[in-house]
PDB file of C-alpha atoms in Angstrom:
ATOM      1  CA  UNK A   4       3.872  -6.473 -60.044  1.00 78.00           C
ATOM      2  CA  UNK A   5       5.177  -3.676 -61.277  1.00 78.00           C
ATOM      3  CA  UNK A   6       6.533  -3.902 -65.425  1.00 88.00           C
ATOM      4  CA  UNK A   7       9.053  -1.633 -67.889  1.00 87.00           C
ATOM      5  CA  UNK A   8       6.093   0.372 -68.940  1.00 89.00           C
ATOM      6  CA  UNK A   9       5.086   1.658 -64.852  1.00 93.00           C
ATOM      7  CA  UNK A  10       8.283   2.561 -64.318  1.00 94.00           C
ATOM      8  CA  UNK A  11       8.425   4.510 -68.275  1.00 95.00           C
ATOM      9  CA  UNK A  12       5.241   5.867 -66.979  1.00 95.00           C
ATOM     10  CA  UNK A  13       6.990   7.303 -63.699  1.00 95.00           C
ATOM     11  CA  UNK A  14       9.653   8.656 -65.383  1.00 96.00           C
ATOM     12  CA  UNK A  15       7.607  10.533 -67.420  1.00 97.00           C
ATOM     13  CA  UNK A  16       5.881  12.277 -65.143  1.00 96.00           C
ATOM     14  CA  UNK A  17       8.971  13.476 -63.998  1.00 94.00           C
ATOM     15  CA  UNK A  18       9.567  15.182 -67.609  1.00 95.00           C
ATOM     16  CA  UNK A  19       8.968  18.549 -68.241  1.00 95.00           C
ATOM     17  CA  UNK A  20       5.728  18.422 -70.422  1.00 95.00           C
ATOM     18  CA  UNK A  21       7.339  19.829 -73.363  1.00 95.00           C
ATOM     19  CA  UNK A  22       9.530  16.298 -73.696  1.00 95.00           C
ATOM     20  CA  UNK A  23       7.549  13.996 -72.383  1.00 95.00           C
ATOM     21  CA  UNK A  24       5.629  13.267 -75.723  1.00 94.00           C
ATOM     22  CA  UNK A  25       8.387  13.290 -77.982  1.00 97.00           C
ATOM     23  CA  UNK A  26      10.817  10.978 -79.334  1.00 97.00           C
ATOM     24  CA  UNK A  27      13.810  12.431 -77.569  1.00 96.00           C
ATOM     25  CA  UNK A  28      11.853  12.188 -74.496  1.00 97.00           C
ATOM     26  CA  UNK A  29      10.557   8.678 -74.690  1.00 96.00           C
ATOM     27  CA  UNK A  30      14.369   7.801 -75.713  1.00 96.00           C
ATOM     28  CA  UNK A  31      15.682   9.883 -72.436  1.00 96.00           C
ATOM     29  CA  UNK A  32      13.004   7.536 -70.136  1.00 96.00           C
ATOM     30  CA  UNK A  33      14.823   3.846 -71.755  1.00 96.00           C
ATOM     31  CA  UNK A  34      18.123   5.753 -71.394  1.00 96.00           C
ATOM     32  CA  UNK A  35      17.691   6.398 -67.482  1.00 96.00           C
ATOM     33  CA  UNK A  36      15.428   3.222 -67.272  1.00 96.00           C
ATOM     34  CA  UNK A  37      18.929   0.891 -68.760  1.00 96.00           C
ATOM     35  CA  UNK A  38      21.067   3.425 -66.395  1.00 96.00           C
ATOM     36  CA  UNK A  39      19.300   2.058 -63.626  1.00 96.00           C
ATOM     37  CA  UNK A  40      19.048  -1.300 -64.233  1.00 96.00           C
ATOM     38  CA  UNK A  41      22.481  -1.445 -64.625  1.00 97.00           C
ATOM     39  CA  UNK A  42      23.417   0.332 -61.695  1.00 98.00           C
ATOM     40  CA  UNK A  43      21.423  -2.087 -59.670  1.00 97.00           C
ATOM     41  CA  UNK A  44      22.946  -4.945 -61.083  1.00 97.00           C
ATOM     42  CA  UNK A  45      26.431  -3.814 -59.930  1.00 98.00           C
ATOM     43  CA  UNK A  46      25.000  -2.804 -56.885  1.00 98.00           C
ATOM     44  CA  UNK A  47      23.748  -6.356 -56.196  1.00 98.00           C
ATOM     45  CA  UNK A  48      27.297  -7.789 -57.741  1.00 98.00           C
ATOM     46  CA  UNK A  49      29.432  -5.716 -55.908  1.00 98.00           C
ATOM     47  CA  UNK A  50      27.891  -4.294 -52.497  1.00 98.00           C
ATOM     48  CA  UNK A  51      29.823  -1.399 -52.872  1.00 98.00           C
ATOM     49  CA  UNK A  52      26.460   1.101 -52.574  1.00 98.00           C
ATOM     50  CA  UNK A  53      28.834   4.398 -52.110  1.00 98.00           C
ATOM     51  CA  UNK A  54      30.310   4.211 -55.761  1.00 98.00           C
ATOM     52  CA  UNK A  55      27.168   3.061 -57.616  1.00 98.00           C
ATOM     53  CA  UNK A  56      25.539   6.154 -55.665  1.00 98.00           C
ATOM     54  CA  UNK A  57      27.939   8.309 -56.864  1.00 98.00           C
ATOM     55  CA  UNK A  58      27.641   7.119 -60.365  1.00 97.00           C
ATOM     56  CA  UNK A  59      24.015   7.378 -60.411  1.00 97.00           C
ATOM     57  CA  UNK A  60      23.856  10.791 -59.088  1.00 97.00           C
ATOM     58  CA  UNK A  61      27.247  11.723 -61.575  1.00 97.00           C
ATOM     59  CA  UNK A  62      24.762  10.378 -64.377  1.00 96.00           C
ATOM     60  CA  UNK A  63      21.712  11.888 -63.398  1.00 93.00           C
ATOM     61  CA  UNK A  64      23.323  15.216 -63.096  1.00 95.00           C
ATOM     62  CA  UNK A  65      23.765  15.476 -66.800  1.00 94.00           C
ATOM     63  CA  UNK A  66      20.594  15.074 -67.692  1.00 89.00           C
ATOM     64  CA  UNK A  67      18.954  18.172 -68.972  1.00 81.00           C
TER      65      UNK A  67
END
């Protein structure tokens, strides 16, 4: 069963080390983590894969 914290922990392993232990960095992770979340929930409402795609990888990209 995977839980909020394994996929926090995932995240920050994708971090560059200088972040990953700071306050901005641990913000960034719940940031992505609620991006997500949300983007599979109108995913599952809506089917429409193509535009949540595109709005995760719009989002993504604008992460530093």
């Amino acid at each position: 069963r995977t839980t909020v914290t394994d996929w926090l922990d995932i995240l920050a392993a994708a971090q560059p080390p200088s972040v990953r232990n700071t306050v901005a960095g641990r913000a960034q992770r719940t940031a992505v983590l609620a991006m997500l979340r949300g983007a599979f929930l109108d995913l599952i409402a809506t089917h429409d894969s193509a535009r949540v795609d595109r709005a995760v990888r719009a989002y993504l990209a604008t992460l530093p």
